[in-house]
PDB file of C-alpha atoms in Angstrom:
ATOM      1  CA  UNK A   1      98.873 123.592  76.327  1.00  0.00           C
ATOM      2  CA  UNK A   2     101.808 123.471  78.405  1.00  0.00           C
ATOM      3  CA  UNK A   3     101.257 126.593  80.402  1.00  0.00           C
ATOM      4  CA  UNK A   4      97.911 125.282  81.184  1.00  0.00           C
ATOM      5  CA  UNK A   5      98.812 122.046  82.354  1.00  0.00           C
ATOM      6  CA  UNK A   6     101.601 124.158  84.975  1.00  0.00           C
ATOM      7  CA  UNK A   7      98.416 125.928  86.207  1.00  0.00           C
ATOM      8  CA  UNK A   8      95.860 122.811  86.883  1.00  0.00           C
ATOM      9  CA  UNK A   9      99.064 120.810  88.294  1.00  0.00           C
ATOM     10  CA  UNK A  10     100.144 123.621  90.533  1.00  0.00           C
ATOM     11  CA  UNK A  11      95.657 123.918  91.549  1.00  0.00           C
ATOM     12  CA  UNK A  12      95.867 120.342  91.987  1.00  0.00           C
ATOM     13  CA  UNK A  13      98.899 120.593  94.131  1.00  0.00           C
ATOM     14  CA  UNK A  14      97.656 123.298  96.010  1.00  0.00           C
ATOM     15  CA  UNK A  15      94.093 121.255  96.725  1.00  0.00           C
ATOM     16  CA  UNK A  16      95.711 117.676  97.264  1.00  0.00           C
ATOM     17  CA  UNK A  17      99.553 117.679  98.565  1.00  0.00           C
ATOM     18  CA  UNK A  18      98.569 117.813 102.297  1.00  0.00           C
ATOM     19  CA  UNK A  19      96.396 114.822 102.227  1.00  0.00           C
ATOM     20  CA  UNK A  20      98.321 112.773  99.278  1.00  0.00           C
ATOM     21  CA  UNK A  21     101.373 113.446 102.003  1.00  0.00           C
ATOM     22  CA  UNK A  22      99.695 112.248 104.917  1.00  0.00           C
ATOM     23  CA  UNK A  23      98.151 108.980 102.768  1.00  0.00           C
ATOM     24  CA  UNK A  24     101.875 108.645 101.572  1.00  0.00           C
ATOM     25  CA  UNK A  25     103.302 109.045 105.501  1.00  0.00           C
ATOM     26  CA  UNK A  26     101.227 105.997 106.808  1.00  0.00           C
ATOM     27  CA  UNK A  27     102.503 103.897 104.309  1.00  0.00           C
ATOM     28  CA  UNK A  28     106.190 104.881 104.887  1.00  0.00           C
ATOM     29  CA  UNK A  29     106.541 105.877 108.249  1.00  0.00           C
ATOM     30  CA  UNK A  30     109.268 108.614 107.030  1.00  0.00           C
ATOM     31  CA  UNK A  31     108.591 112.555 106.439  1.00  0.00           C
ATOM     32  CA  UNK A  32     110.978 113.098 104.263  1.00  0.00           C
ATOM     33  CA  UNK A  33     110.680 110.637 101.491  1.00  0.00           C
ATOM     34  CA  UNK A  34     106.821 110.726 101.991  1.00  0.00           C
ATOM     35  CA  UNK A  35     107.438 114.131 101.042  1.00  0.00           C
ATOM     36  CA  UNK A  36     109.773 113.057  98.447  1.00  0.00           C
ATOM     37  CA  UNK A  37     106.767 110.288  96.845  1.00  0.00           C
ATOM     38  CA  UNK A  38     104.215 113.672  97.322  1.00  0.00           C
ATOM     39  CA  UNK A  39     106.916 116.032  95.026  1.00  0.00           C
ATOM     40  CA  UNK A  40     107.175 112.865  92.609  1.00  0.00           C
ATOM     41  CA  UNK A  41     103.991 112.072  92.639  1.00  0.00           C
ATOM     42  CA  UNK A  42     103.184 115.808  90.599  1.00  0.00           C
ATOM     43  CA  UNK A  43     105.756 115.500  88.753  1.00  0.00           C
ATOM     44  CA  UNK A  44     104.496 112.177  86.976  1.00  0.00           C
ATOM     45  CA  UNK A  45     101.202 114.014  87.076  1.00  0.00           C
ATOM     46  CA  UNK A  46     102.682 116.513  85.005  1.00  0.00           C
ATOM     47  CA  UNK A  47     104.508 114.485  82.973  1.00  0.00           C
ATOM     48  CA  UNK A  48     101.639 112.116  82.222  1.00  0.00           C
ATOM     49  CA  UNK A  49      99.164 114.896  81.859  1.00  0.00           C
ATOM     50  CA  UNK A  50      97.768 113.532  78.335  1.00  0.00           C
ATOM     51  CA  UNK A  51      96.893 110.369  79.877  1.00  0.00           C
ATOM     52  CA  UNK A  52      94.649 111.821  82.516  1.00  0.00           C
ATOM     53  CA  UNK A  53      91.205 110.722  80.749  1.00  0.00           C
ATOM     54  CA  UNK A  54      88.367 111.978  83.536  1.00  0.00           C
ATOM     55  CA  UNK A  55      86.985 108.710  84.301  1.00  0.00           C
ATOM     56  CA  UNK A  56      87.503 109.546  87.639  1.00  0.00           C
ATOM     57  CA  UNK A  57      88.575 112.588  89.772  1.00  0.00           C
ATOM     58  CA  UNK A  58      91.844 114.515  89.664  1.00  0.00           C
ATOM     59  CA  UNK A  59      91.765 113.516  93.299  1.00  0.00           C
ATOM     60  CA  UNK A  60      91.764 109.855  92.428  1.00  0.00           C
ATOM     61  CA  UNK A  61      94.292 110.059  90.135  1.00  0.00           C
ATOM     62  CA  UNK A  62      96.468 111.874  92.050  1.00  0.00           C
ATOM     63  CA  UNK A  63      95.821 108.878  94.829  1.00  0.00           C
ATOM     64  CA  UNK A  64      96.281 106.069  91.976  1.00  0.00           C
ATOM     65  CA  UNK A  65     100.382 107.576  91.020  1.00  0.00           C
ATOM     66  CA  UNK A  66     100.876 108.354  95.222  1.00  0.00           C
ATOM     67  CA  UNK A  67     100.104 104.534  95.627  1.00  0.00           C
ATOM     68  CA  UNK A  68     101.604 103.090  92.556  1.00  0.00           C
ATOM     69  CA  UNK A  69     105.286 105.331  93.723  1.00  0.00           C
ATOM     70  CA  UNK A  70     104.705 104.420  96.705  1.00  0.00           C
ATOM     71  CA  UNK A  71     104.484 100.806  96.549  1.00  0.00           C
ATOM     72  CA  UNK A  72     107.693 100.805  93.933  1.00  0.00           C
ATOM     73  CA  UNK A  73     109.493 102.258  97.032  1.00  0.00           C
ATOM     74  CA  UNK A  74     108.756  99.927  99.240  1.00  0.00           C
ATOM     75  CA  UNK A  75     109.136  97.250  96.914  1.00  0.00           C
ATOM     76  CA  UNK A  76     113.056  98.394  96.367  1.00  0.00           C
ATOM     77  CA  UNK A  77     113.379  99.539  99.930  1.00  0.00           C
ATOM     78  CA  UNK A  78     113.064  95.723 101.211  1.00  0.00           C
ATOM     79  CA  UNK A  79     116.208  94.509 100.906  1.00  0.00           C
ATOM     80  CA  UNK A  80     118.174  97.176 102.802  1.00  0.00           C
ATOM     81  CA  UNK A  81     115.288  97.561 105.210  1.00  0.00           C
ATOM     82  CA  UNK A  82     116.178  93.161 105.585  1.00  0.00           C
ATOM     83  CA  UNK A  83     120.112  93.966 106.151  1.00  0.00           C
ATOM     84  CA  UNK A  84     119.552  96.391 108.669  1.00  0.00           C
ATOM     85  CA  UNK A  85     116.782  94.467 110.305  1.00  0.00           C
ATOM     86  CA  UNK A  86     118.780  91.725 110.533  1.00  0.00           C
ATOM     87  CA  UNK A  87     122.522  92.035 110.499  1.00  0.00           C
ATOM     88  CA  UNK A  88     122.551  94.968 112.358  1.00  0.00           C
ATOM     89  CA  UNK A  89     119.774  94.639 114.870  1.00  0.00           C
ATOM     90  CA  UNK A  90     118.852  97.543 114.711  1.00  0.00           C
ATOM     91  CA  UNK A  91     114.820  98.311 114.569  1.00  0.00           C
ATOM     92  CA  UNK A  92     113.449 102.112 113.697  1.00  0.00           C
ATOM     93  CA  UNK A  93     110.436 102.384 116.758  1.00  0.00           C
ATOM     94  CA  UNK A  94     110.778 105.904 116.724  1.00  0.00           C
ATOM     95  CA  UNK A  95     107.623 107.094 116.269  1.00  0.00           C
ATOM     96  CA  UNK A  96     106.913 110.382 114.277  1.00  0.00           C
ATOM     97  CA  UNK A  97     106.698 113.513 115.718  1.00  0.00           C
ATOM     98  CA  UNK A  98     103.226 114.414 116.262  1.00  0.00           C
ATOM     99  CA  UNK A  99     103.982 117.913 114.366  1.00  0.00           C
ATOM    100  CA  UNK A 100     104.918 116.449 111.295  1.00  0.00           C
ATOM    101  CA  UNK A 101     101.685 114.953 110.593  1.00  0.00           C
ATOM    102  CA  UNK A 102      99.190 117.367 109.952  1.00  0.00           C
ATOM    103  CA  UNK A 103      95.814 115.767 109.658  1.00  0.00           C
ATOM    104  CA  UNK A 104      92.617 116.925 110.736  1.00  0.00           C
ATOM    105  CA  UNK A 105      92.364 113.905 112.761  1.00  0.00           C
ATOM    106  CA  UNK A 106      94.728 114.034 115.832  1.00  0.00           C
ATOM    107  CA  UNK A 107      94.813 110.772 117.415  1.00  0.00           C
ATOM    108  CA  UNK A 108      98.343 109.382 117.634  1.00  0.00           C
ATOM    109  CA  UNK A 109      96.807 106.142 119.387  1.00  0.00           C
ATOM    110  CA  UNK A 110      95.165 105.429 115.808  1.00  0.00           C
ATOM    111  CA  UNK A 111      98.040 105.681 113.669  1.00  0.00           C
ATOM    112  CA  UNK A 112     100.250 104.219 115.534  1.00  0.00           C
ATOM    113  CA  UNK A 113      97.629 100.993 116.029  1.00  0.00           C
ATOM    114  CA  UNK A 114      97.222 101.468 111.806  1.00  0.00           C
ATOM    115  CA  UNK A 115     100.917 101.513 111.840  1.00  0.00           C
ATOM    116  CA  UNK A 116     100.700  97.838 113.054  1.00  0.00           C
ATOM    117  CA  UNK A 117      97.909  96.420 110.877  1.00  0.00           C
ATOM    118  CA  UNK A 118      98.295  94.689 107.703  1.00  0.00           C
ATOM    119  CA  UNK A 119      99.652  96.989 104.976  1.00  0.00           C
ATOM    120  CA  UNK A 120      96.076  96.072 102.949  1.00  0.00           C
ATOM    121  CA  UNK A 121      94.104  97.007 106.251  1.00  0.00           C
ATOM    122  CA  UNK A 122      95.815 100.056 106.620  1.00  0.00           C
ATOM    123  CA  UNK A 123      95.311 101.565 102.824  1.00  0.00           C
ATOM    124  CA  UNK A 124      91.245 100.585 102.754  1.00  0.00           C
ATOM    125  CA  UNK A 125      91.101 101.844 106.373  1.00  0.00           C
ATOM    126  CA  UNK A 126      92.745 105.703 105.129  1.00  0.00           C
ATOM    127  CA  UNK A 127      91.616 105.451 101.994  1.00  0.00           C
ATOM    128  CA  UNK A 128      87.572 105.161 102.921  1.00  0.00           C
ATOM    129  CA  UNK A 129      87.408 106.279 106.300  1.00  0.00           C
ATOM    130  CA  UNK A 130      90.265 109.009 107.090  1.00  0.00           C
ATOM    131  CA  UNK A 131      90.253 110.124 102.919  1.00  0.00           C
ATOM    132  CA  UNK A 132      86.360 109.498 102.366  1.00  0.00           C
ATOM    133  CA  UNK A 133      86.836 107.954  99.043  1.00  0.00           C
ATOM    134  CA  UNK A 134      84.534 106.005  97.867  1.00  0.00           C
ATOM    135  CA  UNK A 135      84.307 102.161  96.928  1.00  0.00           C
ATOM    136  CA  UNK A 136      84.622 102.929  93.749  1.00  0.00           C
ATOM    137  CA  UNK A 137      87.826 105.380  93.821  1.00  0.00           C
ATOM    138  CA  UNK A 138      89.290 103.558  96.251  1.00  0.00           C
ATOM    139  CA  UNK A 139      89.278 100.321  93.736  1.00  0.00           C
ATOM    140  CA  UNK A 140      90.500 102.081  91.131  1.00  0.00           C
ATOM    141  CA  UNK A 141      93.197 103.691  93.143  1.00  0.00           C
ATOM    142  CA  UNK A 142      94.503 100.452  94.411  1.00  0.00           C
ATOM    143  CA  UNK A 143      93.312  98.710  91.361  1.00  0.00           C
ATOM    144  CA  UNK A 144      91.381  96.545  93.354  1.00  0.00           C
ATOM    145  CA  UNK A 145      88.344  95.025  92.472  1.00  0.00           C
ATOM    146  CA  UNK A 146      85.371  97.063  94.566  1.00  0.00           C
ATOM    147  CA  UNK A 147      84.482  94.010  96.168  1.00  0.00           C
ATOM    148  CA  UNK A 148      87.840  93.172  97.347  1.00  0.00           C
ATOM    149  CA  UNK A 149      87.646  96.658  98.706  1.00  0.00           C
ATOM    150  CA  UNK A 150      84.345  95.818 100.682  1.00  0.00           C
ATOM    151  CA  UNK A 151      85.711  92.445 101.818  1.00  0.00           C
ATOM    152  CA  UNK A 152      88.784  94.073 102.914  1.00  0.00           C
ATOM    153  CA  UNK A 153      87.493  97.000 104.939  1.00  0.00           C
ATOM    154  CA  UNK A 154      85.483  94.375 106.332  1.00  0.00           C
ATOM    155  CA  UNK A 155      88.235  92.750 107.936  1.00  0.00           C
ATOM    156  CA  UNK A 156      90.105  95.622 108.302  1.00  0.00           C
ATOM    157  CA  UNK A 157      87.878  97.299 110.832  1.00  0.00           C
ATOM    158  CA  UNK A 158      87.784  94.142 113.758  1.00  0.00           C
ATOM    159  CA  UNK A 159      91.732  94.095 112.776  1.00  0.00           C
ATOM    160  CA  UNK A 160      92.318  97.508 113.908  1.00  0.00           C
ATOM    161  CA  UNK A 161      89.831  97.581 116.950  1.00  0.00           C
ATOM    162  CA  UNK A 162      91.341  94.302 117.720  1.00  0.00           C
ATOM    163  CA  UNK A 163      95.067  96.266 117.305  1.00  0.00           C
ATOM    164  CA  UNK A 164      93.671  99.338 120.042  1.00  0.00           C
ATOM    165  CA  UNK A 165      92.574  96.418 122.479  1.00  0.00           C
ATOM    166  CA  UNK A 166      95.949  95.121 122.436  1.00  0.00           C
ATOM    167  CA  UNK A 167      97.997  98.428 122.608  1.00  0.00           C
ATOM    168  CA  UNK A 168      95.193  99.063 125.590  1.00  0.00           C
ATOM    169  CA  UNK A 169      94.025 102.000 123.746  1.00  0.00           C
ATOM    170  CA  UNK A 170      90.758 100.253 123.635  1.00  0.00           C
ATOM    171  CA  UNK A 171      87.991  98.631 126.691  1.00  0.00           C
ATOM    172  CA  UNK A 172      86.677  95.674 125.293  1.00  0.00           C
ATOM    173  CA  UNK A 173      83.689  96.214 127.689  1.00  0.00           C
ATOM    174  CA  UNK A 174      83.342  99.445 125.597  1.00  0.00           C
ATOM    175  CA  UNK A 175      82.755  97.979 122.190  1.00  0.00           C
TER     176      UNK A 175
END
């Protein structure tokens, strides 16, 4: 059993770490412990194997521990993120190097206007319209109900086309 689970963990790897990184990137703005939350991410698939029940996708699954890390991180990360904020006035704007992320879709304009959007906004957004999941994955990854998931890509969208307008990436005459 245990060789087998190696094998469908390292196939699962192989199909999903690129675009479990990316999803993982947005959320922290950091390469390196995105890739960190991707490398954990497997290994609580592998270590939870047995509990993977096929109600849903490997793909989903794989999404659900990504977020559920994810949001732990930035959960703990607060606090220090606060002190240095604050006391130290010191902001990160750096934004990431364009050849870190590789995604299909190569407009810096959008992530950095996602980048400014509610955190809530910005998961629906990548979740159903950069990931294509659908309504019902993308509830069960963010164990969200799939009408909070409609109601909040609903406001999601006018948030982020409001978001280019004001970064000028945008015409309003255009929309």
């Amino acid at each position: 059993m245990s060789e087998y689970r190696k094998e469908e963990i390292t196939d699962w790897y192989d199909q999903h770490s690129k675009s479990i990184l990316s999803f993982i990137l947005l959320m922290v703005k950091d390469y390196q412990q995105a890739e960190d939350l991707t490398h954990d991410t497997f290994v609580k698939a592998y270590l939870y194997h047995n509990s993977f029940n096929q109600h849903s996708s490997e793909k989903t699954w794989l999404f659900s521990i990504a977020h559920n890390l994810t949001v732990d991180f930035l959960r703990k990360r607060k606090p220090s993120k606060f002190f240095k904020e604050v006391f130290l006035l010191q902001r990160d704007n750096n934004s990431l190097p364009e050849e870190m992320i590789r995604i299909k879709e190569e407009s810096s304009e959008l992530y950095k206007a996602l980048g400014e959007i509610k955190d809530t906004y910005r998961k629906v957004i990548v979740l159903r319209k950069i990931k294509g999941f659908s309504i019902e994955d993308t509830a069960k990854i963010l164990s969200w109900s799939e009408s909070k998931v409609k109601s909040t890509l609903f406001r999601a969208i006018p948030a982020l086309k409001k978001q280019l307008i004001k970064e000028g990436y945008l015409d309003e005459k255009t929309i």
